[in-house]
Coordinates of N, CA and C in Angstrom, one line a residue:
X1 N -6.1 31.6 -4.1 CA -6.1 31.4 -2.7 C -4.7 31.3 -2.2
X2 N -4.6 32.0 -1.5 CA -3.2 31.7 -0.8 C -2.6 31.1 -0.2
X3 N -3.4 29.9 0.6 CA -3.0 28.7 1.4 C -2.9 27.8 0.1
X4 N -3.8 28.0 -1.2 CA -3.3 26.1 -1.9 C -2.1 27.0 -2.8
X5 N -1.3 28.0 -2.8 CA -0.3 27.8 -3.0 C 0.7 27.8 -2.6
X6 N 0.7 27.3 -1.2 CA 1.6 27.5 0.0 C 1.4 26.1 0.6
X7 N 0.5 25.2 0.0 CA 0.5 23.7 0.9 C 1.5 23.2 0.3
X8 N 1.7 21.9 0.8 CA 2.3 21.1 0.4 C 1.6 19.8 -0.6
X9 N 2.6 19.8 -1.8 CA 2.0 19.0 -2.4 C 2.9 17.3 -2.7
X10 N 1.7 16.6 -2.2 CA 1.6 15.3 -2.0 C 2.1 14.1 -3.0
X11 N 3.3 13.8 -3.2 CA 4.0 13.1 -4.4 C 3.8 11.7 -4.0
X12 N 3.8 11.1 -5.2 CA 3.7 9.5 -4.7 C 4.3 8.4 -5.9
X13 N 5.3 7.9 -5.3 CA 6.1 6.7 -7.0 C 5.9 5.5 -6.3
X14 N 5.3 4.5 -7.0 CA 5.4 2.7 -5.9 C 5.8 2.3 -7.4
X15 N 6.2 1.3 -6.8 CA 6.8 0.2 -8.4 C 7.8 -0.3 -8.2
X16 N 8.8 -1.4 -8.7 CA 10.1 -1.7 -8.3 C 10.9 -1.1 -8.6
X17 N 12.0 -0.7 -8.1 CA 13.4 -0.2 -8.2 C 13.8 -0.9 -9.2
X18 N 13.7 -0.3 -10.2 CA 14.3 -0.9 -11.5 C 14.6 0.3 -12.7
X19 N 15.8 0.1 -13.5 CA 16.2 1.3 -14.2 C 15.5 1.6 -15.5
X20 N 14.4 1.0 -15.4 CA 13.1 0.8 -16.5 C 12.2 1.4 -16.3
X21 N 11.9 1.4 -14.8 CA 10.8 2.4 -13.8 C 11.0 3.8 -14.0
X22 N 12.4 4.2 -13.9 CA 13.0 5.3 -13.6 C 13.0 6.0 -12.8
X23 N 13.1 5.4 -11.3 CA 13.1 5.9 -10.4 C 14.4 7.0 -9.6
X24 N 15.3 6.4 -10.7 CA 16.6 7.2 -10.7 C 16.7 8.3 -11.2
X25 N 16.2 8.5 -12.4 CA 15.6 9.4 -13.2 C 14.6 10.5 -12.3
X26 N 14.2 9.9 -11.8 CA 12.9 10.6 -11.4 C 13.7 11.5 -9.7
X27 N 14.8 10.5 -9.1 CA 15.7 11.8 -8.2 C 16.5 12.7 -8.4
X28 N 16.9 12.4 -9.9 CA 17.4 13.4 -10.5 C 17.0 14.8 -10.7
X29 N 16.1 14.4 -11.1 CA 14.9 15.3 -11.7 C 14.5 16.0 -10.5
X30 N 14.3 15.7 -9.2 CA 13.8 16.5 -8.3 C 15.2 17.2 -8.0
X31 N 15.9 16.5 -7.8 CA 17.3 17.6 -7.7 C 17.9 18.7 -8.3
X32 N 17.0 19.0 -9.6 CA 17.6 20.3 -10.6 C 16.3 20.9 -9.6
X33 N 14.9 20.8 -9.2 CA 14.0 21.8 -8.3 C 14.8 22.7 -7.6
X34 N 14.0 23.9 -7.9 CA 14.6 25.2 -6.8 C 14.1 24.9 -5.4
X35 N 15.2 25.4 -4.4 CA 15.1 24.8 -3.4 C 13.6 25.5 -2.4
X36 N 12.8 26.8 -2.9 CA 11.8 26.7 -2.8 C 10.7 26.0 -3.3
X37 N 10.7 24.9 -4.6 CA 9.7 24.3 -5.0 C 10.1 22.6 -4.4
X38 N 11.5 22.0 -4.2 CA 11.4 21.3 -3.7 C 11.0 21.0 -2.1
X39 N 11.3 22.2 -1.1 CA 10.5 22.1 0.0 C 8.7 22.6 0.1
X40 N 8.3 22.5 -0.9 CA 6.9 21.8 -0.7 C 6.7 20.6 -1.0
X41 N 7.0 19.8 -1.7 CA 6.9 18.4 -2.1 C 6.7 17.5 -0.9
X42 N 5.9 16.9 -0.6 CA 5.3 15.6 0.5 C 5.5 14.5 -0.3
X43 N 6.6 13.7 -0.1 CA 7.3 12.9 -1.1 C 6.9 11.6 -0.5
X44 N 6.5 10.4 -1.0 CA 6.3 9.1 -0.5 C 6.7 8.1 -1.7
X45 N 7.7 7.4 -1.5 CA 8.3 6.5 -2.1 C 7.8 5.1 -1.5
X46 N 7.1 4.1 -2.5 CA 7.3 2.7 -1.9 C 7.9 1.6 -3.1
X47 N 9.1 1.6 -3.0 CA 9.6 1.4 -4.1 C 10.5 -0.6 -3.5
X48 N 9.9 -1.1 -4.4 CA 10.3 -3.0 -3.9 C 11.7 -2.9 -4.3
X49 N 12.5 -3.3 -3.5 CA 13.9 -3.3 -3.9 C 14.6 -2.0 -3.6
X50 N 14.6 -1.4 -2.9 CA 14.6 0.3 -3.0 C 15.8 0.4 -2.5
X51 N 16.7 -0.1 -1.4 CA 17.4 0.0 -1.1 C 18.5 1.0 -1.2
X52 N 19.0 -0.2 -2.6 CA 20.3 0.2 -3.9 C 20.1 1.8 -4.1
X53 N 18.9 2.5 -3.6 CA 18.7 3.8 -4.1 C 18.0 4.7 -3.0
X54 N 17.8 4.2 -2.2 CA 17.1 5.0 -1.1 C 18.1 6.0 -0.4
X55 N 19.7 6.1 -0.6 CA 20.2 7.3 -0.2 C 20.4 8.2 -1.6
X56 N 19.8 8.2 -2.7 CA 19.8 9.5 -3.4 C 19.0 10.4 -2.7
X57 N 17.3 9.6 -2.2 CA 16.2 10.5 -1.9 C 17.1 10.9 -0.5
X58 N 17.6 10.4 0.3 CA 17.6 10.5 1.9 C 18.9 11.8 1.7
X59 N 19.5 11.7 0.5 CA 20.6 12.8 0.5 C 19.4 14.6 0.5
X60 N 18.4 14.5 0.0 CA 17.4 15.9 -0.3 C 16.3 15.7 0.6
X61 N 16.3 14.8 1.9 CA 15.1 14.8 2.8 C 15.5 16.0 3.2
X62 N 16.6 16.9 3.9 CA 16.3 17.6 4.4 C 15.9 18.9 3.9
X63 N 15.3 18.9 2.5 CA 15.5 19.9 1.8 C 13.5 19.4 0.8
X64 N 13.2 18.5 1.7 CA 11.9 18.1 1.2 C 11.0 19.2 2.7
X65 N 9.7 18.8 2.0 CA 8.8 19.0 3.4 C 8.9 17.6 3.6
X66 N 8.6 16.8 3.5 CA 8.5 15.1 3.9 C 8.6 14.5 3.4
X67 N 9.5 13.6 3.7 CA 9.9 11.9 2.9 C 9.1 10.6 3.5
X68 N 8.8 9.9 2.7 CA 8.9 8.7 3.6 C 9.5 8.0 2.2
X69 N 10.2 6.7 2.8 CA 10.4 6.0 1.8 C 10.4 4.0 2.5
X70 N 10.0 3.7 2.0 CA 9.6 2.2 2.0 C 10.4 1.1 0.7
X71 N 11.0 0.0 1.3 CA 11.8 -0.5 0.1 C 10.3 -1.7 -0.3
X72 N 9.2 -1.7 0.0 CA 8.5 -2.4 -0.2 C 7.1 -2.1 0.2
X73 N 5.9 -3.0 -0.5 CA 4.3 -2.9 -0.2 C 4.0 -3.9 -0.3
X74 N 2.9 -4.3 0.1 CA 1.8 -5.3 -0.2 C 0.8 -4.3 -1.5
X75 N 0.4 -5.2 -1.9 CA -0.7 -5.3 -3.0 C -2.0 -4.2 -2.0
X76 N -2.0 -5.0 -1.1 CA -4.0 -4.7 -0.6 C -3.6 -3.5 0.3
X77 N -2.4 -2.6 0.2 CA -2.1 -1.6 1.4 C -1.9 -0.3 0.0
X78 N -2.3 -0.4 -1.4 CA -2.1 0.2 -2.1 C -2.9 1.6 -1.7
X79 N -4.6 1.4 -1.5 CA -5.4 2.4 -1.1 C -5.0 3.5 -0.1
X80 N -4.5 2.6 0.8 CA -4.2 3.0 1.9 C -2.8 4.2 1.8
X81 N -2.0 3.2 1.3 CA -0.7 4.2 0.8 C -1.1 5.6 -0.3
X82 N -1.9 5.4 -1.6 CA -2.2 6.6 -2.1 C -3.4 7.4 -1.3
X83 N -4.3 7.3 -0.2 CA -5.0 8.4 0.2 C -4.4 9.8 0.8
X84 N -5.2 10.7 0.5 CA -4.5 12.0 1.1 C -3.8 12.2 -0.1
X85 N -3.0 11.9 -1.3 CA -1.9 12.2 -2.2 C -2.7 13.0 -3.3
X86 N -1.9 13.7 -3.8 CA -2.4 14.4 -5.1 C -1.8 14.2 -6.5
X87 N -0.8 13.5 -6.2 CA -0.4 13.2 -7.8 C 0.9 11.9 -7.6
X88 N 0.3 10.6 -8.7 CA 1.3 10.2 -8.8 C 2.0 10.2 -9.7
X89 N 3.6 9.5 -9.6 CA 4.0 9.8 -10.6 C 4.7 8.3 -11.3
X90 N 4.8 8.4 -12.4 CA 5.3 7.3 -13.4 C 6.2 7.4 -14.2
X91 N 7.7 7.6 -14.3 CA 8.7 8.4 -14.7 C 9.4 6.6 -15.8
X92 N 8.7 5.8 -16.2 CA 9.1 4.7 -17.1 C 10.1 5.4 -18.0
X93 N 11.2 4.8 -18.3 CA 12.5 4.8 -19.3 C 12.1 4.2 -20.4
X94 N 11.4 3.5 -20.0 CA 11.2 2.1 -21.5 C 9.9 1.9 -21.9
X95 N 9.0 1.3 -22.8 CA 8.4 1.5 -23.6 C 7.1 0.6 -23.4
X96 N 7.0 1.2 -22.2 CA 5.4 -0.1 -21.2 C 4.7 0.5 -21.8
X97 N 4.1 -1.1 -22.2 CA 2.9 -1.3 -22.8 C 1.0 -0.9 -21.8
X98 N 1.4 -1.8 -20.9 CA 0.8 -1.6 -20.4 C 0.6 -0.9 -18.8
X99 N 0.8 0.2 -18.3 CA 1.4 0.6 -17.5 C 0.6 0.3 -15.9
X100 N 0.6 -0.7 -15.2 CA 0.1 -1.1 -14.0 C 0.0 -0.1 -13.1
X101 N 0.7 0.6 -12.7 CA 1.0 1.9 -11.5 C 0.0 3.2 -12.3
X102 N -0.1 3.3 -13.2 CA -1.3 4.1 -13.8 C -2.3 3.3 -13.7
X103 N -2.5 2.6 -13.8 CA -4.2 1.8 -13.6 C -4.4 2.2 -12.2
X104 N -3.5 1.5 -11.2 CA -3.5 1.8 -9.8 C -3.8 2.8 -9.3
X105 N -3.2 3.9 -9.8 CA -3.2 5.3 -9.4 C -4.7 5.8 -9.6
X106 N -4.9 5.4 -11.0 CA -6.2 6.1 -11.3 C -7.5 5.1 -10.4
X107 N -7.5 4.1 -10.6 CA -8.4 3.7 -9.9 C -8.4 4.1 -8.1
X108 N -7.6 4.7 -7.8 CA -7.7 5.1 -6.3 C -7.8 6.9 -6.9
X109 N -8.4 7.2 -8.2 CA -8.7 8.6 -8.5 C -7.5 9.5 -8.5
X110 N -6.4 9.1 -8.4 CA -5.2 9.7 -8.8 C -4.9 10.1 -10.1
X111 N -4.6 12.2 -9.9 CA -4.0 11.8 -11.4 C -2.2 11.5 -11.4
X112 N -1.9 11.4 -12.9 CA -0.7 10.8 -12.9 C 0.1 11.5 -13.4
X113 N 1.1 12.5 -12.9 CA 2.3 12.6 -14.1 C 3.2 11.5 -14.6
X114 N 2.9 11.3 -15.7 CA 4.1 10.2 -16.4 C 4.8 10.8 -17.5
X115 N 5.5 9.3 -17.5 CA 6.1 9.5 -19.2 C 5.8 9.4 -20.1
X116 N 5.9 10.3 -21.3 CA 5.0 10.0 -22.6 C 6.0 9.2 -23.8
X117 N 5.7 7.8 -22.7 CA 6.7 6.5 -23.4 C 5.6 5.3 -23.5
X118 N 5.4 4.7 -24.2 CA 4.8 3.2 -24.3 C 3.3 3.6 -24.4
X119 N 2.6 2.9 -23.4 CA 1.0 2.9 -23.1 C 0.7 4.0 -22.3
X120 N 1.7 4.2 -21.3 CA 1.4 5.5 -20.2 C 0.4 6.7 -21.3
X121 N 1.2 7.7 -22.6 CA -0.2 8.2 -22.6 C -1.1 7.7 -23.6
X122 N -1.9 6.7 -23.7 CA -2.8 6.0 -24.3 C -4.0 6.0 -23.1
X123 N -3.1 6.4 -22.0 CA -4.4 6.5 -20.3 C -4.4 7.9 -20.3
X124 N -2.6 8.3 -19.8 CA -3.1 9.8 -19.3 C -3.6 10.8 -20.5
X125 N -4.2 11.4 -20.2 CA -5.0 12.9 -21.1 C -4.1 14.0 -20.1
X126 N -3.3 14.4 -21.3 CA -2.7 16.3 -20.6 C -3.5 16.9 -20.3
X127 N -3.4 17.4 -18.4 CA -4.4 18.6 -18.4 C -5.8 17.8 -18.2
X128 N -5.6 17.0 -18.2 CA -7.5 16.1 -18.1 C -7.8 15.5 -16.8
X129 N -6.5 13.7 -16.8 CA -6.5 13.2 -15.7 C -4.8 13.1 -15.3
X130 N -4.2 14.0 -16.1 CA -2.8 13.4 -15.7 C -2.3 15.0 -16.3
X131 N -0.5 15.0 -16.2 CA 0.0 15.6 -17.3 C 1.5 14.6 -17.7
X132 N 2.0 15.1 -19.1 CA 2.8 13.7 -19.8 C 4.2 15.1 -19.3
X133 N 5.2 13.6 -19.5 CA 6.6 15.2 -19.7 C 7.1 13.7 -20.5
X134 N 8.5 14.3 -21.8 CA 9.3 13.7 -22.3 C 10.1 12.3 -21.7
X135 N 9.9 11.7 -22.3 CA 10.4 10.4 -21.4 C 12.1 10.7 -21.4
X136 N 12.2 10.1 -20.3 CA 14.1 10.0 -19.7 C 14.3 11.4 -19.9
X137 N 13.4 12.7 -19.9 CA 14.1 14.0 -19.8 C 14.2 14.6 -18.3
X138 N 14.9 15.0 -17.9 CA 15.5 15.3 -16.6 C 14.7 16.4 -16.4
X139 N 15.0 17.6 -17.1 CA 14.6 18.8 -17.1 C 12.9 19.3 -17.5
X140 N 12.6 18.2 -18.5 CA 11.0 18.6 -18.8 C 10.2 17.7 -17.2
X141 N 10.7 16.9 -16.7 CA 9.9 16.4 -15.2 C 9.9 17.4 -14.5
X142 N 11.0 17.8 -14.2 CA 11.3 19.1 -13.2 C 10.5 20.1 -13.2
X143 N 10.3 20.4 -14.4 CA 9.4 21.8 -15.1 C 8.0 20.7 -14.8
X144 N 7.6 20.0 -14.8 CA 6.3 19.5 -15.0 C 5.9 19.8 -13.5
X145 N 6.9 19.1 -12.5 CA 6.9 19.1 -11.1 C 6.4 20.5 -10.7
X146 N 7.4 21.6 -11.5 CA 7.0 22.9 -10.5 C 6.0 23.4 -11.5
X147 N 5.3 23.1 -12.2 CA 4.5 24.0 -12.6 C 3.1 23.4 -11.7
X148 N 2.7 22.0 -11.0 CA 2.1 21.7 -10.0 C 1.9 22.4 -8.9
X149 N 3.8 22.7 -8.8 CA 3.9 23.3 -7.6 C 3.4 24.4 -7.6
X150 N 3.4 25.5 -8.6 CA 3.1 26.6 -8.3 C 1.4 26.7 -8.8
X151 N 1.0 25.6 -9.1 CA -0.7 25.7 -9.7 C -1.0 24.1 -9.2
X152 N -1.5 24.4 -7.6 CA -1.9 23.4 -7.3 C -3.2 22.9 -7.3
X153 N -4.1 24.2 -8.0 CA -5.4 23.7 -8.0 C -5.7 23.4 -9.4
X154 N -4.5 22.6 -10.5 CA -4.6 22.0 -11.6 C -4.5 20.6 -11.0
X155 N -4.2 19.9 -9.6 CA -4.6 19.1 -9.2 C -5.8 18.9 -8.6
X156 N -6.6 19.8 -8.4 CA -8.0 19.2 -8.1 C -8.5 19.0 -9.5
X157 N -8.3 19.7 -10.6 CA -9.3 20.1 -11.3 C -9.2 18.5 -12.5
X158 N -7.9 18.1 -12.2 CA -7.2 16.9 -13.2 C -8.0 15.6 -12.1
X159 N -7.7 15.7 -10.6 CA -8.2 14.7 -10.0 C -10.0 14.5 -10.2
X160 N -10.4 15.6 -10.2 CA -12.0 15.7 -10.9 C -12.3 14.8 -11.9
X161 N -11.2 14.7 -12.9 CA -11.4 14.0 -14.0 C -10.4 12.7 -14.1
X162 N -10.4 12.3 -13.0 CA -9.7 10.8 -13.1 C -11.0 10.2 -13.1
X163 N -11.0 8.8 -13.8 CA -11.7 7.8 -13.8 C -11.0 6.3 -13.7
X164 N -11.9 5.5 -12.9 CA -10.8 4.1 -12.5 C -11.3 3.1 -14.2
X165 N -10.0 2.5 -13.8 CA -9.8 2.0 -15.5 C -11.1 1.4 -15.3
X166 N -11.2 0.2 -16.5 CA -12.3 -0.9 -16.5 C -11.5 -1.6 -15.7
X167 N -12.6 -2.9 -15.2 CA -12.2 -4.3 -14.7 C -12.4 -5.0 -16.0
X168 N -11.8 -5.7 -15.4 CA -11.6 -7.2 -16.7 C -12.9 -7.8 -17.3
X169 N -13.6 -7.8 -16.2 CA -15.1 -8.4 -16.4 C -15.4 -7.1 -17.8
X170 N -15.5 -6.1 -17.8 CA -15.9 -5.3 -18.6 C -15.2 -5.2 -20.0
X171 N -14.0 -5.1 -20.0 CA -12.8 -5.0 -20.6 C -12.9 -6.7 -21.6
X172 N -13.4 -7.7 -21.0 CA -13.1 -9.1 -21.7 C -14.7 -8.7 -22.0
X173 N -15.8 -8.5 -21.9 CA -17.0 -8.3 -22.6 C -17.0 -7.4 -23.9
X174 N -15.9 -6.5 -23.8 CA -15.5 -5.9 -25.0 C -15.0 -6.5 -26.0
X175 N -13.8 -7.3 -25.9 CA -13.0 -8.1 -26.2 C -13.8 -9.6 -27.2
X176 N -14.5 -9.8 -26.5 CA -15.0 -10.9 -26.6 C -15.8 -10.7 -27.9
X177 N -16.3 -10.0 -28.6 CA -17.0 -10.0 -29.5 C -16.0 -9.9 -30.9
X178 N -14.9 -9.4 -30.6 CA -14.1 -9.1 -31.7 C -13.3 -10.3 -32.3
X179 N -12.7 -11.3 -30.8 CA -12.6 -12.4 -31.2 C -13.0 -13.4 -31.9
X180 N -14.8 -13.1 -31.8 CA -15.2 -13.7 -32.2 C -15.8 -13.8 -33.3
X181 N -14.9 -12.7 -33.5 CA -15.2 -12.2 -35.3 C -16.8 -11.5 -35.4
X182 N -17.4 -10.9 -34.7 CA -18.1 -9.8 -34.7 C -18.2 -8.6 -35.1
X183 N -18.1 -8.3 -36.1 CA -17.6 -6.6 -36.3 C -16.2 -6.6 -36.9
X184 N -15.5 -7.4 -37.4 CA -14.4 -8.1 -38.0 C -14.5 -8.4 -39.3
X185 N -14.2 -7.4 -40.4 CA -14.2 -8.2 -41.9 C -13.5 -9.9 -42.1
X186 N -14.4 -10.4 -42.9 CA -13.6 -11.8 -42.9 C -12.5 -11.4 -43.9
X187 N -11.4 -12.5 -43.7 CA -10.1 -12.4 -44.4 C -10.0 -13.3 -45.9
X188 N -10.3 -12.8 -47.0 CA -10.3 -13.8 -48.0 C -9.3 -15.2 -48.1

């Protein structure tokens, strides 16, 4: 179809400005894009602390289809902030365990490009509900980015197959049995 390779596709990073998040990393990375794949990009940054960094993105707004960027969010305006988006992204440097902004993402049915560092892919599935690129690599994000860009109906097909994590209530009902030595060989 010739319009969904010609829309714009809907980017989304929230998390704190921190060099662990890799949000620095992650404007890098849009900056090696050819300047045809980075003017489709509908870019929305809500990043806590953003400041310190909000003129790398504002240096390639004019070279985006749209920026917004926010040095901050509320919790309960998360929904609101990912609707309409097509992919978020999770560009971690470091070795998260458990990756929050992937839970988030997916539970609002987002898939995720992240890094394939820590817990991030223990959630994302390549190609399923997300796709993984090399952690801290500049050049494999970039390529990750435009190959969206140019196959943007591998985001419907990945968003089809997001599912929102468990809640806790489910998650501690699992949990709960193992503690309790259920299904647990005893330890001589």
């Amino acid at each position: 179809d010739p319009w969904d390779r010609q829309r714009r596709i809907r980017l989304d990073f929230m998390g704190y400005n921190h060099y662990y998040k890799g949000l620095g990393m992650f404007a890098e990375s849009l900056d090696l894009l050819e300047a045809r794949h980075l003017g489709r990009l509908d870019l929305s940054i809500y990043a806590l602390d953003g400041q310190s960094i909000e003129w790398m993105f504002r240096r390639m707004e004019p070279r985006l289809a749209r920026l917004t960027f926010s040095c901050g969010y509320r919790y309960e305006d998360i929904p609101w902030m990912l609707g309409g988006k097509d992919l978020g992204v999770v560009p971690s440097v470091w070795w998260d365990n458990a990756p929050q902004t992937v839970f988030e993402f997916m539970a609002c049915r987002l898939p995720v490009l992240g890094a394939e560092v820590g817990g991030i892919p223990d959630f994302v599935r390549e190609r399923q509900n997300g796709l993984l690129f090399r952690g801290n690599d500049r050049r494999h994000l970039a390529q990750r980015l435009a190959e969206v860009i140019e196959n943007p109906r591998l985001l419907t097909e990945m968003r089809a197959r997001v599912r929102p994590p468990k809640d806790i209530e489910a998650h501690a009902a699992e949990l709960e049995p193992i503690y309790a030595g259920a299904g647990v060989p005893a330890h001589p």
